[in-house]
Short mmCIF file of C-alpha atoms in Angstrom, two decimals:
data_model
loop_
_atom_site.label_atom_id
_atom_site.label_comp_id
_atom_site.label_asym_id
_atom_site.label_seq_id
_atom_site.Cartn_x
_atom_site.Cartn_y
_atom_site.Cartn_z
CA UNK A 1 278.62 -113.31 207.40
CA UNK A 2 277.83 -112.96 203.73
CA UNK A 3 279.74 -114.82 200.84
CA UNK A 4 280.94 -113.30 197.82
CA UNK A 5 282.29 -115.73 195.31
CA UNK A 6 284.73 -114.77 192.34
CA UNK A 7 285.09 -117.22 189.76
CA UNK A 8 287.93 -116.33 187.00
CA UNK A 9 287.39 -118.67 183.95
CA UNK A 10 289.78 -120.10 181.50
CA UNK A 11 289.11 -117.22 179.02
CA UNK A 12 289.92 -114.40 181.93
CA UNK A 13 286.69 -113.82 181.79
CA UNK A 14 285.41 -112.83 185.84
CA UNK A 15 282.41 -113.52 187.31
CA UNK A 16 281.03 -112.05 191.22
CA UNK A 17 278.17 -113.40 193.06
CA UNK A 18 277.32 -111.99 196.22
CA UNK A 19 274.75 -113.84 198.72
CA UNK A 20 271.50 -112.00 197.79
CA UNK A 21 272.00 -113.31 194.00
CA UNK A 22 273.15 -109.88 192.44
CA UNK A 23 276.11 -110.64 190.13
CA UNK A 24 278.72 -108.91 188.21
CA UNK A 25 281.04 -109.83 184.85
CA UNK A 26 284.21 -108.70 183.44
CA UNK A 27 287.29 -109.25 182.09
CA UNK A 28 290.62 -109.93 183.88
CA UNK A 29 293.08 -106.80 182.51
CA UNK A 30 296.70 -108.19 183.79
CA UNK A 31 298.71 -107.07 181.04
CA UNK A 32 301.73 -108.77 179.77
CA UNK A 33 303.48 -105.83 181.52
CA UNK A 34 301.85 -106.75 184.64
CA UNK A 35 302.24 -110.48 184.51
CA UNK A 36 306.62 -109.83 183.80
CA UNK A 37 306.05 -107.71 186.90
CA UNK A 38 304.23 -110.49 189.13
CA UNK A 39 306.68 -113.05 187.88
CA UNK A 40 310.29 -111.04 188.31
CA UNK A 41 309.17 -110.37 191.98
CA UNK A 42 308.31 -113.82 192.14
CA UNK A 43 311.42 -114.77 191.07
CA UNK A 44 313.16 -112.23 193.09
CA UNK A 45 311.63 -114.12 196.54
CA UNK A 46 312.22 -117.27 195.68
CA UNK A 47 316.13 -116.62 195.19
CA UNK A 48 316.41 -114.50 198.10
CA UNK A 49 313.63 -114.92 200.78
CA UNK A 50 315.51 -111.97 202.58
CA UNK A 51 313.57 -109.79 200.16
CA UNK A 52 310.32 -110.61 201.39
CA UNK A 53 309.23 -107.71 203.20
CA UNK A 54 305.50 -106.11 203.41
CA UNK A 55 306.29 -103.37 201.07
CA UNK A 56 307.04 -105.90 198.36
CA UNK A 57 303.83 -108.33 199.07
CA UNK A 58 301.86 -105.22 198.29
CA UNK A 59 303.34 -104.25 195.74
CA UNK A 60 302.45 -107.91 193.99
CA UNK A 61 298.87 -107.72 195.36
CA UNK A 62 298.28 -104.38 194.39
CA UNK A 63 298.81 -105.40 190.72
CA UNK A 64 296.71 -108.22 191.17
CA UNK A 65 293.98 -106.29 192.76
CA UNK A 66 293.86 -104.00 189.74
CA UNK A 67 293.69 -106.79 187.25
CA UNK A 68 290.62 -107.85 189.01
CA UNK A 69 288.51 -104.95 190.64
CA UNK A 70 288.16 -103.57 187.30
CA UNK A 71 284.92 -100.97 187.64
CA UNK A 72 281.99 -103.23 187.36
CA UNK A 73 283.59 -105.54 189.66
CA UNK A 74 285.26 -103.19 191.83
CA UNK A 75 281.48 -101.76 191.82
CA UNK A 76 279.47 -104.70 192.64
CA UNK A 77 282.23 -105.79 195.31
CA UNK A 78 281.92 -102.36 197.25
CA UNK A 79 277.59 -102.79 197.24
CA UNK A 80 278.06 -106.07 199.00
CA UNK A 81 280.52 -104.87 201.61
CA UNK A 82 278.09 -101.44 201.97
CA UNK A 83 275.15 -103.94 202.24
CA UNK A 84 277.01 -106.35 204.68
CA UNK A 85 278.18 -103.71 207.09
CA UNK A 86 280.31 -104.63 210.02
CA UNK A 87 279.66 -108.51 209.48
CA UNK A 88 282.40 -108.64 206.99
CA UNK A 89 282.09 -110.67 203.66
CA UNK A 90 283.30 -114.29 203.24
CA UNK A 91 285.73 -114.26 199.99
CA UNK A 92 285.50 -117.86 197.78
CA UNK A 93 288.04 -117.25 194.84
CA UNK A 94 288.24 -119.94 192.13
CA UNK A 95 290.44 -119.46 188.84
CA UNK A 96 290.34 -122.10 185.98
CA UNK A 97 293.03 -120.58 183.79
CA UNK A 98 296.26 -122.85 185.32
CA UNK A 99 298.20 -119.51 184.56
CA UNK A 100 296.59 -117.24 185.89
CA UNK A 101 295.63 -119.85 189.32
CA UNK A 102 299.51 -119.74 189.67
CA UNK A 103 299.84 -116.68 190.85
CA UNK A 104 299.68 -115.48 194.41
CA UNK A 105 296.37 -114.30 195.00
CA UNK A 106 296.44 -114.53 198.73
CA UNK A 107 298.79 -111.59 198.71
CA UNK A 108 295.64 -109.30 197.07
CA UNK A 109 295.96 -106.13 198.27
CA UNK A 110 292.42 -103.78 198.30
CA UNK A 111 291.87 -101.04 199.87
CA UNK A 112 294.55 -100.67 202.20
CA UNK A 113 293.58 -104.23 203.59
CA UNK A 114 295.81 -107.47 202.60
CA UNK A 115 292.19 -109.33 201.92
CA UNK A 116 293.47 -112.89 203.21
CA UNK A 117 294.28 -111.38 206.47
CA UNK A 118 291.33 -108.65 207.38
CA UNK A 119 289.00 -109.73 209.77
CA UNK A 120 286.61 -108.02 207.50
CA UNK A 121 287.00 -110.44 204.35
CA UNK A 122 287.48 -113.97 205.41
CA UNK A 123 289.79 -115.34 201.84
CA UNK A 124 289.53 -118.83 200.88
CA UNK A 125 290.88 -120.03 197.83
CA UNK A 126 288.42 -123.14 195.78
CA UNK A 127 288.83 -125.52 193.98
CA UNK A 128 287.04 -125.79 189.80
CA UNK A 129 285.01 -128.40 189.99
CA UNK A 130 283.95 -130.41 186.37
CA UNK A 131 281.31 -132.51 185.80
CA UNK A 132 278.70 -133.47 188.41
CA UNK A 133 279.54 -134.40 191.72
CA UNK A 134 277.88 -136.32 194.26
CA UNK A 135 278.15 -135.54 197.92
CA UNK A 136 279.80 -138.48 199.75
CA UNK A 137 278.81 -140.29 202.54
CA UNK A 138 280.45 -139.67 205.35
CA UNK A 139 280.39 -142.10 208.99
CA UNK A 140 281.01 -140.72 212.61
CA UNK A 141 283.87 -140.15 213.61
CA UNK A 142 284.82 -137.22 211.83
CA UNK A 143 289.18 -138.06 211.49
CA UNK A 144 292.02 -135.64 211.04
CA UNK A 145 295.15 -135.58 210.49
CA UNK A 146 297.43 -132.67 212.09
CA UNK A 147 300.67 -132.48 210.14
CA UNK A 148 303.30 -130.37 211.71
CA UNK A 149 306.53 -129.09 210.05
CA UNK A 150 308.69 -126.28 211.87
CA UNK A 151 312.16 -127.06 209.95
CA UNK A 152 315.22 -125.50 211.52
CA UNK A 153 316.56 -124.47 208.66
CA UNK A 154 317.53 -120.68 207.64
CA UNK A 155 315.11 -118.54 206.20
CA UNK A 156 311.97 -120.08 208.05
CA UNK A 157 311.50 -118.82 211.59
CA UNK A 158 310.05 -121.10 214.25
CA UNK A 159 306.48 -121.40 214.47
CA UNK A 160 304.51 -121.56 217.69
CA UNK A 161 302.74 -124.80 216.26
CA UNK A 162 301.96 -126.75 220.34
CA UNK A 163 299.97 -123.31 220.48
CA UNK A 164 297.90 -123.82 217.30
CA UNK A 165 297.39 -127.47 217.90
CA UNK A 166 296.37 -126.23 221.30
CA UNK A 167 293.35 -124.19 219.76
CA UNK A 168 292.27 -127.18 217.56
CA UNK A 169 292.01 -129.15 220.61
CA UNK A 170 290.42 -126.53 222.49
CA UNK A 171 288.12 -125.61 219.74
CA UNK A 172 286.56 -129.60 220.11
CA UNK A 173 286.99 -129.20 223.48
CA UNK A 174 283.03 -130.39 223.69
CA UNK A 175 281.41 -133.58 224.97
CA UNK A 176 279.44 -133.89 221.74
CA UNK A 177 281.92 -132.81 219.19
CA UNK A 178 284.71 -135.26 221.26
CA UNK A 179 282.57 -138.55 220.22
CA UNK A 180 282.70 -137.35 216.32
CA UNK A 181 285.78 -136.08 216.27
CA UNK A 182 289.20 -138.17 216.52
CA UNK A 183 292.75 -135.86 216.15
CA UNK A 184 295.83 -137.57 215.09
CA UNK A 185 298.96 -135.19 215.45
CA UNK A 186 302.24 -136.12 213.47
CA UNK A 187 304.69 -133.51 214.99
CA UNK A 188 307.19 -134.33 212.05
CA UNK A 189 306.04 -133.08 208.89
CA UNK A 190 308.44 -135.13 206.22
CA UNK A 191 306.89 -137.13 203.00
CA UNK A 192 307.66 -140.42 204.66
CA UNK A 193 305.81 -139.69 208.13
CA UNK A 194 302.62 -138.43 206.00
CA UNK A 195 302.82 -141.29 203.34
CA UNK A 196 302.75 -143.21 206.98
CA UNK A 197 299.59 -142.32 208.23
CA UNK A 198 297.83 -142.14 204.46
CA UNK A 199 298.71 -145.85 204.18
CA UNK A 200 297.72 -146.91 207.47
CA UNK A 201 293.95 -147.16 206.52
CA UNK A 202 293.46 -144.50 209.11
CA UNK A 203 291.33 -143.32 205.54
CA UNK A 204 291.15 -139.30 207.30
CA UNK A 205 288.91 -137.21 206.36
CA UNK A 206 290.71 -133.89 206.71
CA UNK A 207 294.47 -132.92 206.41
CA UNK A 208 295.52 -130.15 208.50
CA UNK A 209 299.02 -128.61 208.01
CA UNK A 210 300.73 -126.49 210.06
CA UNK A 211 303.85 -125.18 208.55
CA UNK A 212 305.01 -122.51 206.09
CA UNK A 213 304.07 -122.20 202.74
CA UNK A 214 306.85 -121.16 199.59
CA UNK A 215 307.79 -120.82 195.90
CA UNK A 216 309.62 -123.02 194.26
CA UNK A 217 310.51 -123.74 190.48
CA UNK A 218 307.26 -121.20 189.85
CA UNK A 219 305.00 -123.83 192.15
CA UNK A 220 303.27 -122.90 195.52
CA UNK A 221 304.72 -125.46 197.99
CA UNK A 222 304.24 -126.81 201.27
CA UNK A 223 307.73 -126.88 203.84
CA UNK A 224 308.23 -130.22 204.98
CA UNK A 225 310.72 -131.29 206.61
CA UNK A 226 313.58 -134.01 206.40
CA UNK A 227 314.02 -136.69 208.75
CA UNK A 228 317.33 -135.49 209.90
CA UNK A 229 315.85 -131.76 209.47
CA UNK A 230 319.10 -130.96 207.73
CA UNK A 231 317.20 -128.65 205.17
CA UNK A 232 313.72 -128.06 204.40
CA UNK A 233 311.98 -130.22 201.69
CA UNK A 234 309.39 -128.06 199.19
CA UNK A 235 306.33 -130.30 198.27
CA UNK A 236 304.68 -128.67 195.39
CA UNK A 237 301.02 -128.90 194.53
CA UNK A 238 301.30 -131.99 191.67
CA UNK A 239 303.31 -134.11 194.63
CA UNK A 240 300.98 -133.30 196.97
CA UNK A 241 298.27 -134.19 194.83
CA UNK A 242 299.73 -137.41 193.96
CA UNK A 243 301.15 -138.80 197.33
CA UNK A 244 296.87 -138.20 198.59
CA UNK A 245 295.96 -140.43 195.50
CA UNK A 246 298.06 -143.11 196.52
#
């Protein structure tokens, strides 16, 4: 599978690379209209996750898609899919302007296809990286840490999470991969539990959540949940950021 990477700058400014090198440039066109659009259906699902309904998610990518397949990308983007054919194309999206990263590109809707869910366009959101980096050093074996929240709470319907934790473990199901590989599952997804296991000099190498995802207070969130799972608990992005520091 071939990648195509989308970089959005902190001018708006866009730029596409697709595997064999070609590239493309322009610039993002979300107009102020657009962005009051983006944000009062934002609004609108965070105060009443009833509303939340496929109609409405395309709505919100379709505007995003049009901000960002302007014509020279919209052109370059259609030449790699025509040149990858049936393999599909591996989608890395990274946005440096903190405004426009806050919105919910996941939902972008191209095409007909929601692009984070076709088979055809694998959809991975990165991270801007600054500065030099240097690739660390990593020791055998490989450790993760399965977090699972499924809060009983209304609005959030129950997750088949013992079937996804099923596939991870059947997915190192391997004599070789089983001697680099050590799984640690916490079936009870609340800041304390996780706080637990990041303290216990476990020092994991990968965090794995299974759970749903949310808006709140403008923020993308994770759904923990509380230790008497009375209500759901929304860890934003800065928490989360800061309870893996420390």
């Amino acid at each position: 599978m071939a990648n195509y990477d989308i970089i959005i700058d902190r001018n708006s400014g866009i730029r596409t690379t697709y595997s064999d090198g070609s590239t493309a440039q322009a610039k993002l066109k979300m107009t102020r209209r657009d962005k009051e659009e983006v944000e009062g259906l934002l609004k609108l699902i965070e105060t009443d996750r009833n509303s939340v309904n496929k109609s409405l998610l395309q709505k919100i990518g379709s505007i995003l898609s049009a901000a960002l397949f302007t014509p020279p990308i919209a052109g370059h983007f259609g030449a790699a899919q025509a040149q990858s054919g049936n393999n599909g194309l591996r989608i890395r999206l990274i946005i440096e302007n903190p405004q426009i990263a806050r919105y919910p590109w996941e939902a972008l809707y191209h095409q007909g296809h929601f692009l984070s869910t076709w088979n055809q366009t694998p959809f991975v959101r990165g991270v801007p990286i600054t500065g030099s980096s240097k690739r660390p050093t990593m020791t055998t074996p490989l450790k993760i840490l399965v977090v699972v929240s499924n809060p009983d709470s209304p609005g959030f319907h129950r997750l088949n999470t013992e079937r996804e934790i099923e596939n991870i473990m059947l997915s190192l199901d391997d004599s070789n991969t089983g001697k680099k590989v050590q799984v640690v599952t916490e079936r009870t997804g609340t800041r304390q539990r996780i706080l637990k296991h990041m303290r216990s000099g476990a020092n994991f190498n990968i965090i794995h959540f299974i759970g749903h995802g949310d808006v709140s207070s403008g923020k993308a969130t994770l759904v923990l949940e509380t230790e008497d799972d009375s209500k759901p608990d929304f860890l934003n992005y800065d928490d989360l950021g800061n309870m893996l520091q420390n």
